[in-house]
Amino acid sequence: MDTIIIDGKALSKTIKEELRGEVERIKENGGKIPHLGAVLVGDNPASESYVRSKVRSCEQCGFKSTLIRKPANITQPQLLSIIDDLNKDEDLDGFIVQLPLPEHIDEETITLAINPKKDVDGFHPVNFGRMALGLPSYLPATPNGIMEMLKRYNIETSGKHCVVVGRSNIVGKPMSILMSGKSYPGNCTVTLTHSRTKDLKEETLRADIIIAAIGIPDFITADMVKDGVVIIDVGINRVEDETAKRGYRLKGDVDYKNVFPKASHITPVPGGVGPMTVASLLTNTFLASKNEIFD
Ligand code: GUN
């Protein structure tokens, strides 16, 4: 089978270039420049790196960005007060509070405090509920990125059997809703599987599309998939590798090498779903600046 590699890195670059073009046109016409805010609490190295990448991507697209850094010992009321200010800031179209937060801060309380109209992470229950009802909403970054990949590679989804592996609130659960939705990409018959699923192989063997988001390296093996399957691999697992510069390398949830020959389309790790997430955040911020989701 001639397998098509879904190149998330290239696609993310294309989306950012498109956004940059849109912003240039807005600037020429004196319109509102998209403005993203990011709150970073503490000094978790992974969070620092994610937020840096988000801010850098804003610059690349001509967006405004505001980074608010606070020490790990910030109190919950102090953080809520910052969120209140950001909710009221008229120039700011959307903002994110980078997770995880220190243990003394309740992430749910923080998420609920963000005005859903500015919730470009798509984590607020109002956005989740709107998505589930098929109403315009800010989609969380990973599901948004996956939908965009399916769209831009013209992958047929209508009437297909989609098996989602993993039921997290930010990937598996929303993907199962989106893929069963009455629009493209969607109209699939969806099976949502998880750690308690019996005979997972029996389910994945029937899949035309597999979305693997279980967080276990090489979990989906070649004997678990049928010929012609579309593979979306959400896993970003660190596995020890002494030959690698950092002492580890990234592996997906799918045994890429052995599944590849059976797949019609497959996302690599790295360079697949991962790079799409920042593009999704920027897309949401752009939509927020145009008030296209909520009026
Ligand atoms: N931490 C890891 N991923 C994310 C994300 O998409 N948004 C926020 N706010 N925090 C994260």
mmCIF file of C-alpha atoms and ligand atoms in Angstrom:
data_model
loop_
_atom_site.group_PDB
_atom_site.id
_atom_site.type_symbol
_atom_site.label_atom_id
_atom_site.label_comp_id
_atom_site.label_asym_id
_atom_site.label_seq_id
_atom_site.Cartn_x
_atom_site.Cartn_y
_atom_site.Cartn_z
ATOM 1 C CA MET A 1 0.000 0.000 0.000
ATOM 2 C CA ASP A 2 1.257 3.495 -0.856
ATOM 3 C CA THR A 3 1.021 5.023 2.581
ATOM 4 C CA ILE A 4 0.514 8.781 2.818
ATOM 5 C CA ILE A 5 2.336 10.424 5.718
ATOM 6 C CA ILE A 6 0.233 13.208 7.241
ATOM 7 C CA ASP A 7 2.835 15.931 7.720
ATOM 8 C CA GLY A 8 1.683 17.925 10.746
ATOM 9 C CA LYS A 9 4.821 20.026 10.784
ATOM 10 C CA ALA A 10 4.309 21.266 7.228
ATOM 11 C CA LEU A 11 0.569 21.700 7.725
ATOM 12 C CA SER A 12 1.078 23.722 10.891
ATOM 13 C CA LYS A 13 3.512 25.969 8.981
ATOM 14 C CA THR A 14 0.953 26.427 6.191
ATOM 15 C CA ILE A 15 -1.782 27.382 8.673
ATOM 16 C CA LYS A 16 0.507 29.873 10.379
ATOM 17 C CA GLU A 17 1.393 31.407 6.997
ATOM 18 C CA GLU A 18 -2.295 31.693 6.149
ATOM 19 C CA LEU A 19 -2.959 33.423 9.470
ATOM 20 C CA ARG A 20 -0.026 35.754 8.888
ATOM 21 C CA GLY A 21 -1.515 36.699 5.519
ATOM 22 C CA GLU A 22 -4.905 37.375 7.124
ATOM 23 C CA VAL A 23 -3.291 39.557 9.804
ATOM 24 C CA GLU A 24 -1.401 41.545 7.165
ATOM 25 C CA ARG A 25 -4.686 42.268 5.402
ATOM 26 C CA ILE A 26 -6.285 43.283 8.714
ATOM 27 C CA LYS A 27 -3.368 45.635 9.403
ATOM 28 C CA GLU A 28 -3.713 47.244 5.955
ATOM 29 C CA ASN A 29 -7.395 47.857 6.659
ATOM 30 C CA GLY A 30 -6.800 49.140 10.187
ATOM 31 C CA GLY A 31 -8.724 46.270 11.804
ATOM 32 C CA LYS A 32 -8.265 44.491 15.126
ATOM 33 C CA ILE A 33 -5.002 42.569 15.456
ATOM 34 C CA PRO A 34 -5.504 39.217 17.226
ATOM 35 C CA HIS A 35 -4.163 39.323 20.777
ATOM 36 C CA LEU A 36 -3.457 36.203 22.867
ATOM 37 C CA GLY A 37 -2.686 36.211 26.582
ATOM 38 C CA ALA A 38 -0.840 33.419 28.394
ATOM 39 C CA VAL A 39 -0.512 32.961 32.142
ATOM 40 C CA LEU A 40 2.443 30.871 33.257
ATOM 41 C CA VAL A 41 2.640 29.943 36.939
ATOM 42 C CA GLY A 42 5.871 28.541 38.386
ATOM 43 C CA ASP A 43 8.837 27.225 36.441
ATOM 44 C CA ASN A 44 7.869 23.805 35.099
ATOM 45 C CA PRO A 45 10.366 23.358 32.207
ATOM 46 C CA ALA A 46 7.829 21.667 29.888
ATOM 47 C CA SER A 47 5.279 24.451 30.488
ATOM 48 C CA GLU A 48 7.956 27.095 29.891
ATOM 49 C CA SER A 49 8.822 25.498 26.593
ATOM 50 C CA TYR A 50 5.156 25.198 25.486
ATOM 51 C CA VAL A 51 4.389 28.796 26.394
ATOM 52 C CA ARG A 52 7.551 30.022 24.687
ATOM 53 C CA SER A 53 6.468 28.233 21.546
ATOM 54 C CA LYS A 54 2.970 29.768 21.753
ATOM 55 C CA VAL A 55 4.383 33.292 22.157
ATOM 56 C CA ARG A 56 6.915 32.758 19.340
ATOM 57 C CA SER A 57 4.144 31.490 17.052
ATOM 58 C CA CYS A 58 2.108 34.627 17.788
ATOM 59 C CA GLU A 59 5.071 36.738 16.676
ATOM 60 C CA GLN A 60 5.451 34.665 13.496
ATOM 61 C CA CYS A 61 1.807 35.318 12.605
ATOM 62 C CA GLY A 62 1.829 39.020 13.477
ATOM 63 C CA PHE A 63 -0.431 38.500 16.510
ATOM 64 C CA LYS A 64 -0.018 40.482 19.699
ATOM 65 C CA SER A 65 0.782 38.398 22.764
ATOM 66 C CA THR A 66 0.962 39.130 26.469
ATOM 67 C CA LEU A 67 2.783 36.750 28.771
ATOM 68 C CA ILE A 68 2.023 36.979 32.477
ATOM 69 C CA ARG A 69 4.492 35.070 34.638
ATOM 70 C CA LYS A 70 3.782 34.423 38.308
ATOM 71 C CA PRO A 71 5.740 32.501 40.939
ATOM 72 C CA ALA A 72 4.560 29.037 42.055
ATOM 73 C CA ASN A 73 3.524 30.451 45.445
ATOM 74 C CA ILE A 74 0.818 32.714 43.965
ATOM 75 C CA THR A 75 -2.453 32.195 45.866
ATOM 76 C CA GLN A 76 -5.642 31.021 44.188
ATOM 77 C CA PRO A 77 -7.445 34.343 44.888
ATOM 78 C CA GLN A 78 -4.522 36.233 43.339
ATOM 79 C CA LEU A 79 -4.672 34.060 40.220
ATOM 80 C CA LEU A 80 -8.464 34.461 40.035
ATOM 81 C CA SER A 81 -8.007 38.217 40.221
ATOM 82 C CA ILE A 82 -5.596 38.101 37.239
ATOM 83 C CA ILE A 83 -8.154 36.051 35.290
ATOM 84 C CA ASP A 84 -10.814 38.606 36.141
ATOM 85 C CA ASP A 85 -8.590 41.380 34.731
ATOM 86 C CA LEU A 86 -7.948 39.363 31.552
ATOM 87 C CA ASN A 87 -11.664 38.650 31.151
ATOM 88 C CA LYS A 88 -12.292 42.416 31.261
ATOM 89 C CA ASP A 89 -9.357 43.480 29.062
ATOM 90 C CA GLU A 90 -11.025 44.670 25.874
ATOM 91 C CA ASP A 91 -7.949 44.442 23.686
ATOM 92 C CA LEU A 92 -7.287 40.807 24.651
ATOM 93 C CA ASP A 93 -9.212 38.404 22.396
ATOM 94 C CA GLY A 94 -8.387 35.191 24.213
ATOM 95 C CA PHE A 95 -6.070 33.764 26.853
ATOM 96 C CA ILE A 96 -4.835 30.529 28.322
ATOM 97 C CA VAL A 97 -3.667 29.518 31.768
ATOM 98 C CA GLN A 98 -0.944 26.966 31.171
ATOM 99 C CA LEU A 99 -1.516 23.663 32.984
ATOM 100 C CA PRO A 100 -0.505 21.959 35.203
ATOM 101 C CA LEU A 101 -0.870 24.443 38.064
ATOM 102 C CA PRO A 102 0.762 24.080 41.513
ATOM 103 C CA GLU A 103 -1.066 21.643 43.794
ATOM 104 C CA HIS A 104 -2.606 24.299 46.043
ATOM 105 C CA ILE A 105 -4.522 25.714 43.071
ATOM 106 C CA ASP A 106 -7.668 23.975 41.850
ATOM 107 C CA GLU A 107 -7.510 23.721 38.049
ATOM 108 C CA GLU A 108 -11.259 23.294 37.715
ATOM 109 C CA THR A 109 -11.946 26.530 39.622
ATOM 110 C CA ILE A 110 -9.470 28.346 37.382
ATOM 111 C CA THR A 111 -10.945 26.905 34.171
ATOM 112 C CA LEU A 112 -14.458 27.864 35.259
ATOM 113 C CA ALA A 113 -13.331 31.437 35.962
ATOM 114 C CA ILE A 114 -12.264 32.037 32.347
ATOM 115 C CA ASN A 115 -14.915 33.783 30.245
ATOM 116 C CA PRO A 116 -15.941 31.099 27.666
ATOM 117 C CA LYS A 117 -15.726 33.780 24.956
ATOM 118 C CA LYS A 118 -12.010 34.118 25.688
ATOM 119 C CA ASP A 119 -11.376 30.423 26.366
ATOM 120 C CA VAL A 120 -9.220 29.723 23.310
ATOM 121 C CA ASP A 121 -8.028 26.471 24.940
ATOM 122 C CA GLY A 122 -11.618 25.234 24.691
ATOM 123 C CA PHE A 123 -11.459 23.800 28.235
ATOM 124 C CA HIS A 124 -14.503 25.565 29.726
ATOM 125 C CA PRO A 125 -17.653 23.386 30.077
ATOM 126 C CA VAL A 126 -19.582 25.930 27.987
ATOM 127 C CA ASN A 127 -17.234 25.285 25.078
ATOM 128 C CA PHE A 128 -17.290 21.526 25.643
ATOM 129 C CA GLY A 129 -21.099 21.590 25.770
ATOM 130 C CA ARG A 130 -21.368 23.709 22.633
ATOM 131 C CA MET A 131 -19.056 21.300 20.838
ATOM 132 C CA ALA A 132 -21.151 18.321 21.970
ATOM 133 C CA LEU A 133 -24.290 20.038 20.642
ATOM 134 C CA GLY A 134 -22.635 20.810 17.305
ATOM 135 C CA LEU A 135 -22.709 24.577 17.956
ATOM 136 C CA PRO A 136 -19.767 26.850 17.075
ATOM 137 C CA SER A 137 -17.182 26.566 19.856
ATOM 138 C CA TYR A 138 -13.490 26.829 20.587
ATOM 139 C CA LEU A 139 -12.223 23.287 20.102
ATOM 140 C CA PRO A 140 -9.365 22.121 22.307
ATOM 141 C CA ALA A 141 -6.007 22.210 20.520
ATOM 142 C CA THR A 142 -5.463 18.522 19.819
ATOM 143 C CA PRO A 143 -8.968 17.644 18.524
ATOM 144 C CA ASN A 144 -8.923 20.853 16.466
ATOM 145 C CA GLY A 145 -5.559 19.852 14.964
ATOM 146 C CA ILE A 146 -6.772 16.344 14.140
ATOM 147 C CA MET A 147 -9.934 17.644 12.437
ATOM 148 C CA GLU A 148 -7.814 20.012 10.362
ATOM 149 C CA MET A 149 -5.491 17.175 9.305
ATOM 150 C CA LEU A 150 -8.412 15.017 8.173
ATOM 151 C CA LYS A 151 -9.878 17.974 6.274
ATOM 152 C CA ARG A 152 -6.724 19.098 4.548
ATOM 153 C CA TYR A 153 -5.794 15.574 3.470
ATOM 154 C CA ASN A 154 -9.353 15.082 2.143
ATOM 155 C CA ILE A 155 -9.792 11.923 4.170
ATOM 156 C CA GLU A 156 -13.256 10.420 3.716
ATOM 157 C CA THR A 157 -14.965 9.984 7.090
ATOM 158 C CA SER A 158 -18.672 9.672 6.294
ATOM 159 C CA GLY A 159 -20.035 6.238 7.198
ATOM 160 C CA LYS A 160 -16.586 5.059 8.319
ATOM 161 C CA HIS A 161 -15.931 3.222 11.531
ATOM 162 C CA CYS A 162 -13.720 5.323 13.809
ATOM 163 C CA VAL A 163 -12.178 3.725 16.865
ATOM 164 C CA VAL A 164 -10.869 6.154 19.472
ATOM 165 C CA VAL A 165 -8.434 4.639 21.971
ATOM 166 C CA GLY A 166 -8.399 6.612 25.229
ATOM 167 C CA ARG A 167 -11.164 8.631 26.910
ATOM 168 C CA SER A 168 -9.406 11.739 28.241
ATOM 169 C CA ASN A 169 -11.398 14.957 28.484
ATOM 170 C CA ILE A 170 -8.997 16.816 26.198
ATOM 171 C CA VAL A 171 -8.570 14.230 23.418
ATOM 172 C CA GLY A 172 -10.472 10.926 23.443
ATOM 173 C CA LYS A 173 -13.846 12.141 24.672
ATOM 174 C CA PRO A 174 -14.057 15.215 22.396
ATOM 175 C CA MET A 175 -12.760 13.243 19.398
ATOM 176 C CA SER A 176 -15.483 10.637 19.855
ATOM 177 C CA ILE A 177 -18.089 13.421 19.826
ATOM 178 C CA LEU A 178 -16.600 15.268 16.853
ATOM 179 C CA MET A 179 -16.185 12.158 14.699
ATOM 180 C CA SER A 180 -19.813 11.186 15.276
ATOM 181 C CA GLY A 181 -21.037 14.727 14.539
ATOM 182 C CA LYS A 182 -23.208 15.541 11.564
ATOM 183 C CA SER A 183 -20.605 17.423 9.521
ATOM 184 C CA TYR A 184 -17.267 16.866 7.838
ATOM 185 C CA PRO A 185 -14.970 15.519 9.231
ATOM 186 C CA GLY A 186 -17.457 13.339 11.055
ATOM 187 C CA ASN A 187 -20.519 11.229 10.278
ATOM 188 C CA CYS A 188 -18.530 8.243 11.530
ATOM 189 C CA THR A 189 -19.774 5.313 13.535
ATOM 190 C CA VAL A 190 -17.611 5.744 16.623
ATOM 191 C CA THR A 191 -16.356 3.286 19.200
ATOM 192 C CA LEU A 192 -14.715 4.888 22.227
ATOM 193 C CA THR A 193 -12.353 2.395 23.823
ATOM 194 C CA HIS A 194 -10.270 2.682 27.004
ATOM 195 C CA SER A 195 -8.277 0.738 29.577
ATOM 196 C CA ARG A 196 -11.285 -1.392 30.593
ATOM 197 C CA THR A 197 -12.277 -2.347 27.022
ATOM 198 C CA LYS A 198 -12.395 -6.102 26.535
ATOM 199 C CA ASP A 199 -10.894 -7.486 23.323
ATOM 200 C CA LEU A 200 -9.559 -4.165 22.112
ATOM 201 C CA LYS A 201 -8.016 -5.888 19.112
ATOM 202 C CA GLU A 202 -11.448 -7.014 17.983
ATOM 203 C CA GLU A 203 -12.531 -3.350 17.981
ATOM 204 C CA THR A 204 -9.428 -1.884 16.313
ATOM 205 C CA LEU A 205 -9.500 -4.550 13.576
ATOM 206 C CA ARG A 206 -12.882 -3.186 12.481
ATOM 207 C CA ALA A 207 -11.622 0.411 12.345
ATOM 208 C CA ASP A 208 -11.314 2.452 9.167
ATOM 209 C CA ILE A 209 -9.850 5.256 11.279
ATOM 210 C CA ILE A 210 -7.947 4.816 14.545
ATOM 211 C CA ILE A 211 -7.278 7.735 16.866
ATOM 212 C CA ALA A 212 -4.753 6.531 19.418
ATOM 213 C CA ALA A 213 -4.574 8.657 22.568
ATOM 214 C CA ILE A 214 -3.772 6.222 25.362
ATOM 215 C CA GLY A 215 -0.253 7.371 26.322
ATOM 216 C CA ILE A 216 1.480 3.981 26.010
ATOM 217 C CA PRO A 217 4.355 3.664 23.496
ATOM 218 C CA ASP A 218 3.801 1.192 20.606
ATOM 219 C CA PHE A 219 0.411 0.188 22.057
ATOM 220 C CA ILE A 220 -1.255 -0.272 18.650
ATOM 221 C CA THR A 221 0.565 -3.044 16.820
ATOM 222 C CA ALA A 222 0.324 -4.224 13.195
ATOM 223 C CA ASP A 223 -1.809 -7.276 14.058
ATOM 224 C CA MET A 224 -4.444 -4.933 15.537
ATOM 225 C CA VAL A 225 -5.185 -2.998 12.325
ATOM 226 C CA LYS A 226 -6.692 -3.801 8.959
ATOM 227 C CA ASP A 227 -5.263 -2.867 5.575
ATOM 228 C CA GLY A 228 -6.083 0.668 4.454
ATOM 229 C CA VAL A 229 -6.597 2.051 7.959
ATOM 230 C CA VAL A 230 -6.123 5.779 8.673
ATOM 231 C CA ILE A 231 -3.903 6.209 11.741
ATOM 232 C CA ILE A 232 -3.921 9.340 13.882
ATOM 233 C CA ASP A 233 -1.313 8.939 16.611
ATOM 234 C CA VAL A 234 -1.704 11.395 19.488
ATOM 235 C CA GLY A 235 0.905 9.761 21.760
ATOM 236 C CA ILE A 236 3.982 11.733 22.774
ATOM 237 C CA ASN A 237 5.776 9.206 24.969
ATOM 238 C CA ARG A 238 9.318 9.695 26.166
ATOM 239 C CA VAL A 239 11.325 6.487 25.912
ATOM 240 C CA GLU A 240 14.888 6.182 27.159
ATOM 241 C CA ASP A 241 17.488 6.309 24.428
ATOM 242 C CA GLU A 242 21.118 6.705 25.406
ATOM 243 C CA THR A 243 22.101 7.564 21.846
ATOM 244 C CA ALA A 244 19.750 10.569 21.823
ATOM 245 C CA LYS A 245 21.037 13.995 22.857
ATOM 246 C CA ARG A 246 18.502 14.408 25.668
ATOM 247 C CA GLY A 247 18.702 10.768 26.766
ATOM 248 C CA TYR A 248 15.215 10.038 25.453
ATOM 249 C CA ARG A 249 13.263 10.114 22.228
ATOM 250 C CA LEU A 250 9.599 10.539 21.449
ATOM 251 C CA LYS A 251 7.425 7.585 20.518
ATOM 252 C CA GLY A 252 3.793 7.480 19.585
ATOM 253 C CA ASP A 253 1.058 5.142 20.800
ATOM 254 C CA VAL A 254 1.337 3.282 17.492
ATOM 255 C CA ASP A 255 4.099 0.893 16.418
ATOM 256 C CA TYR A 256 4.815 3.163 13.437
ATOM 257 C CA LYS A 257 7.353 0.993 11.617
ATOM 258 C CA ASN A 258 5.177 -2.115 11.487
ATOM 259 C CA VAL A 259 1.769 -0.423 11.129
ATOM 260 C CA PHE A 260 2.995 1.893 8.344
ATOM 261 C CA PRO A 261 2.805 -0.656 5.479
ATOM 262 C CA LYS A 262 -0.846 -1.435 6.304
ATOM 263 C CA ALA A 263 -2.019 2.189 6.630
ATOM 264 C CA SER A 264 -3.453 4.391 3.873
ATOM 265 C CA HIS A 265 -2.567 7.490 5.941
ATOM 266 C CA ILE A 266 -0.511 7.816 9.118
ATOM 267 C CA THR A 267 0.731 10.638 11.357
ATOM 268 C CA PRO A 268 4.376 10.374 12.466
ATOM 269 C CA VAL A 269 5.668 11.105 15.975
ATOM 270 C CA PRO A 270 7.216 13.610 16.211
ATOM 271 C CA GLY A 271 5.982 15.834 13.378
ATOM 272 C CA GLY A 272 2.356 14.718 13.279
ATOM 273 C CA VAL A 273 -0.389 15.807 15.666
ATOM 274 C CA GLY A 274 2.009 17.668 18.016
ATOM 275 C CA PRO A 275 2.881 20.641 15.780
ATOM 276 C CA MET A 276 -0.808 21.121 14.934
ATOM 277 C CA THR A 277 -1.741 22.102 18.485
ATOM 278 C CA VAL A 278 -0.150 25.562 18.445
ATOM 279 C CA ALA A 279 -1.703 26.229 15.024
ATOM 280 C CA SER A 280 -5.092 25.358 16.573
ATOM 281 C CA LEU A 281 -4.580 27.806 19.421
ATOM 282 C CA LEU A 282 -3.694 30.559 16.955
ATOM 283 C CA THR A 283 -6.729 29.710 14.820
ATOM 284 C CA ASN A 284 -8.960 29.974 17.902
ATOM 285 C CA THR A 285 -7.389 33.317 18.824
ATOM 286 C CA PHE A 286 -7.974 34.565 15.289
ATOM 287 C CA LEU A 287 -11.631 33.478 15.470
ATOM 288 C CA ALA A 288 -11.919 35.180 18.874
ATOM 289 C CA SER A 289 -10.603 38.444 17.405
ATOM 290 C CA LYS A 290 -13.341 38.285 14.781
ATOM 291 C CA ASN A 291 -16.029 37.264 17.295
ATOM 292 C CA GLU A 292 -16.853 34.342 15.039
ATOM 293 C CA ILE A 293 -17.746 31.783 17.688
ATOM 294 C CA PHE A 294 -19.882 33.819 20.079
ATOM 295 C CA ASP A 295 -21.577 37.045 19.089
HETATM 296 N N1 GUN B 1 -0.727 21.949 29.235
HETATM 297 C C1 GUN B 1 -0.517 21.000 28.302
HETATM 298 N N2 GUN B 1 -1.260 21.239 27.204
HETATM 299 C C2 GUN B 1 -1.954 22.373 27.452
HETATM 300 C C3 GUN B 1 -2.869 23.137 26.688
HETATM 301 O O1 GUN B 1 -3.238 22.806 25.558
HETATM 302 N N3 GUN B 1 -3.366 24.254 27.293
HETATM 303 C C4 GUN B 1 -3.001 24.632 28.535
HETATM 304 N N4 GUN B 1 -3.543 25.728 29.033
HETATM 305 N N5 GUN B 1 -2.140 23.938 29.267
HETATM 306 C C5 GUN B 1 -1.613 22.829 28.721
#
